[in-house]
Coordinates of C-alpha atoms and ligand atoms in Angstrom, one line a residue:
M447 CA 17.5 -1.8 3.7
G448 CA 14.1 -2.6 4.8
S449 CA 11.6 -4.4 2.2
N450 CA 8.3 -4.5 4.0
V451 CA 5.4 -3.9 2.3
L452 CA 2.0 -3.4 4.3
Y453 CA -0.9 -4.0 2.1
I454 CA -4.2 -3.0 3.6
E455 CA -7.0 -4.7 1.6
D456 CA -10.7 -7.0 1.8
N457 CA -10.3 -8.1 -1.1
P458 CA -8.5 -11.9 -0.7
D459 CA -8.0 -12.1 -4.5
N460 CA -6.3 -8.8 -4.9
M461 CA -4.5 -10.0 -1.4
T462 CA -3.3 -13.1 -3.1
L463 CA -2.3 -11.5 -6.6
V464 CA 0.1 -8.6 -5.2
K465 CA 1.6 -11.4 -2.2
R466 CA 2.9 -13.5 -5.3
A467 CA 4.1 -10.5 -7.0
L468 CA 6.1 -8.4 -4.3
E469 CA 7.2 -11.9 -2.7
S470 CA 8.4 -12.7 -6.8
R471 CA 10.7 -9.6 -6.3
G472 CA 12.0 -10.3 -2.6
Y473 CA 9.5 -7.9 -0.5
V474 CA 7.8 -8.5 2.9
L475 CA 3.8 -8.8 2.8
L476 CA 2.0 -7.8 5.7
E477 CA -1.2 -8.2 5.3
A478 CA -4.2 -6.2 7.0
F479 CA -7.8 -7.1 5.7
N480 CA -9.3 -4.0 7.0
G481 CA -8.6 -0.1 8.1
L482 CA -8.3 -0.4 12.0
N483 CA -6.2 -3.6 11.8
G484 CA -4.1 -1.5 8.9
V485 CA -3.6 1.2 11.0
A486 CA -2.5 -0.8 13.8
R487 CA -0.2 -3.1 11.8
A488 CA 1.4 0.3 10.3
E489 CA 1.6 1.2 14.4
Q490 CA 3.4 -2.2 15.5
D491 CA 5.3 -3.6 12.8
E492 CA 8.6 -2.2 10.8
V493 CA 6.8 -0.7 7.5
D494 CA 8.5 0.8 4.5
L495 CA 5.6 1.4 2.2
I496 CA 2.1 1.1 2.4
L497 CA -0.5 0.1 -0.2
L498 CA -3.8 1.4 0.4
D499 CA -6.9 0.1 -0.9
I500 CA -9.6 2.8 -0.7
N501 CA -12.9 1.2 -0.5
L502 CA -12.6 -1.0 2.8
P503 CA -15.5 -2.6 5.1
D504 CA -14.7 -0.3 8.1
I505 CA -13.0 3.1 7.4
D506 CA -12.2 4.1 4.5
G507 CA -8.8 4.4 2.7
Y508 CA -8.9 8.1 3.1
E509 CA -9.2 7.9 7.0
V510 CA -6.8 5.1 6.9
A511 CA -3.6 7.6 5.4
R512 CA -4.7 10.1 7.9
R513 CA -4.6 8.4 11.1
I514 CA -0.9 7.0 9.6
R515 CA -0.3 10.5 8.9
S516 CA -1.0 11.7 12.2
S517 CA 0.6 8.9 14.1
G518 CA 2.6 9.1 17.5
K519 CA 5.1 7.0 15.7
N520 CA 7.5 9.5 13.7
K521 CA 8.0 7.2 11.0
L522 CA 4.9 6.9 9.8
A523 CA 4.5 10.8 8.9
Y524 CA 6.8 10.1 5.7
V525 CA 6.7 6.6 5.0
P526 CA 5.3 6.1 1.2
I527 CA 1.5 5.2 0.8
I528 CA 0.2 4.1 -2.6
A529 CA -3.1 4.2 -2.9
I530 CA -5.4 1.8 -5.1
T531 CA -8.4 3.4 -6.4
A532 CA -11.5 2.1 -8.1
N533 CA -12.9 5.3 -9.3
A534 CA -10.0 6.9 -10.1
L535 CA -12.3 9.4 -12.7
K536 CA -14.7 10.1 -9.8
G537 CA -12.2 12.0 -7.5
D538 CA -10.6 9.5 -5.2
A539 CA -7.7 9.9 -6.6
E540 CA -7.5 13.1 -5.7
K541 CA -8.6 12.5 -2.5
A542 CA -6.5 10.5 -2.0
L543 CA -3.6 12.4 -2.3
A544 CA -5.3 14.9 0.0
A545 CA -5.3 12.8 2.3
G546 CA -1.9 11.9 2.7
C547 CA -0.8 9.4 -0.1
D548 CA 2.1 9.9 -2.0
V549 CA 0.7 8.3 -5.4
Y550 CA -2.4 6.2 -6.8
M551 CA -2.9 3.4 -9.0
S552 CA -6.3 2.2 -10.4
K553 CA -7.8 -0.9 -10.2
P554 CA -7.4 -3.8 -11.4
I555 CA -4.3 -4.1 -10.3
N556 CA -1.1 -4.1 -13.8
I557 CA 1.7 -6.4 -11.9
R558 CA 3.7 -4.3 -13.9
E559 CA 3.2 -1.0 -12.8
L560 CA 3.1 -2.5 -9.1
W561 CA 6.1 -3.5 -9.3
A562 CA 7.1 0.1 -11.1
R563 CA 5.5 2.0 -8.4
V564 CA 6.8 0.6 -5.6
E565 CA 10.1 0.2 -6.4
A566 CA 9.9 4.1 -7.2
F567 CA 10.2 4.0 -3.2
V568 CA 11.6 1.0 -1.8
P569 CA 14.3 -1.0 -4.4
S570 CA 13.5 -4.7 -5.0
P571 CA 15.6 -6.8 -2.6
K572 CA 16.1 -8.9 -5.9
A573 CA 17.5 -6.5 -8.1
G574 CA 21.1 -6.8 -6.8
G575 CA 22.9 -3.8 -6.2
H576 CA 22.2 -0.7 -8.8
A577 CA 19.5 -0.7 -11.1
G578 CA 19.5 -1.4 -14.5
Ligands
MN1091 MN1 -11.6 -3.2 -1.4

């Protein structure tokens, strides 16, 4: 069972927060600090879920999602993508879904929401068998 989570995020504070939160649940966090590196890691590494910031310094998260979904690596057509948006009320969420993301969550990142959303796609390696 895979548990590799790729987080594409340029903010180092958010990266550290999410890394600690997910590693405490037994996931392995793969880091990418810009969009192009994120697409490259998704194609090169074994990735089970992607957390995607929308505001990135090179290509934005929508473009990242489109490139991942149209990749020649078949698994990337359906790997879960959770968009993390700063402006959920201004249409970011709808645009993220249209670009191929499965769900979205808003900043600031709430750790319990993060755990719940990630575990909905990839069970925590520390859950110990059946959930509940
Ligand atoms: Mn950002």
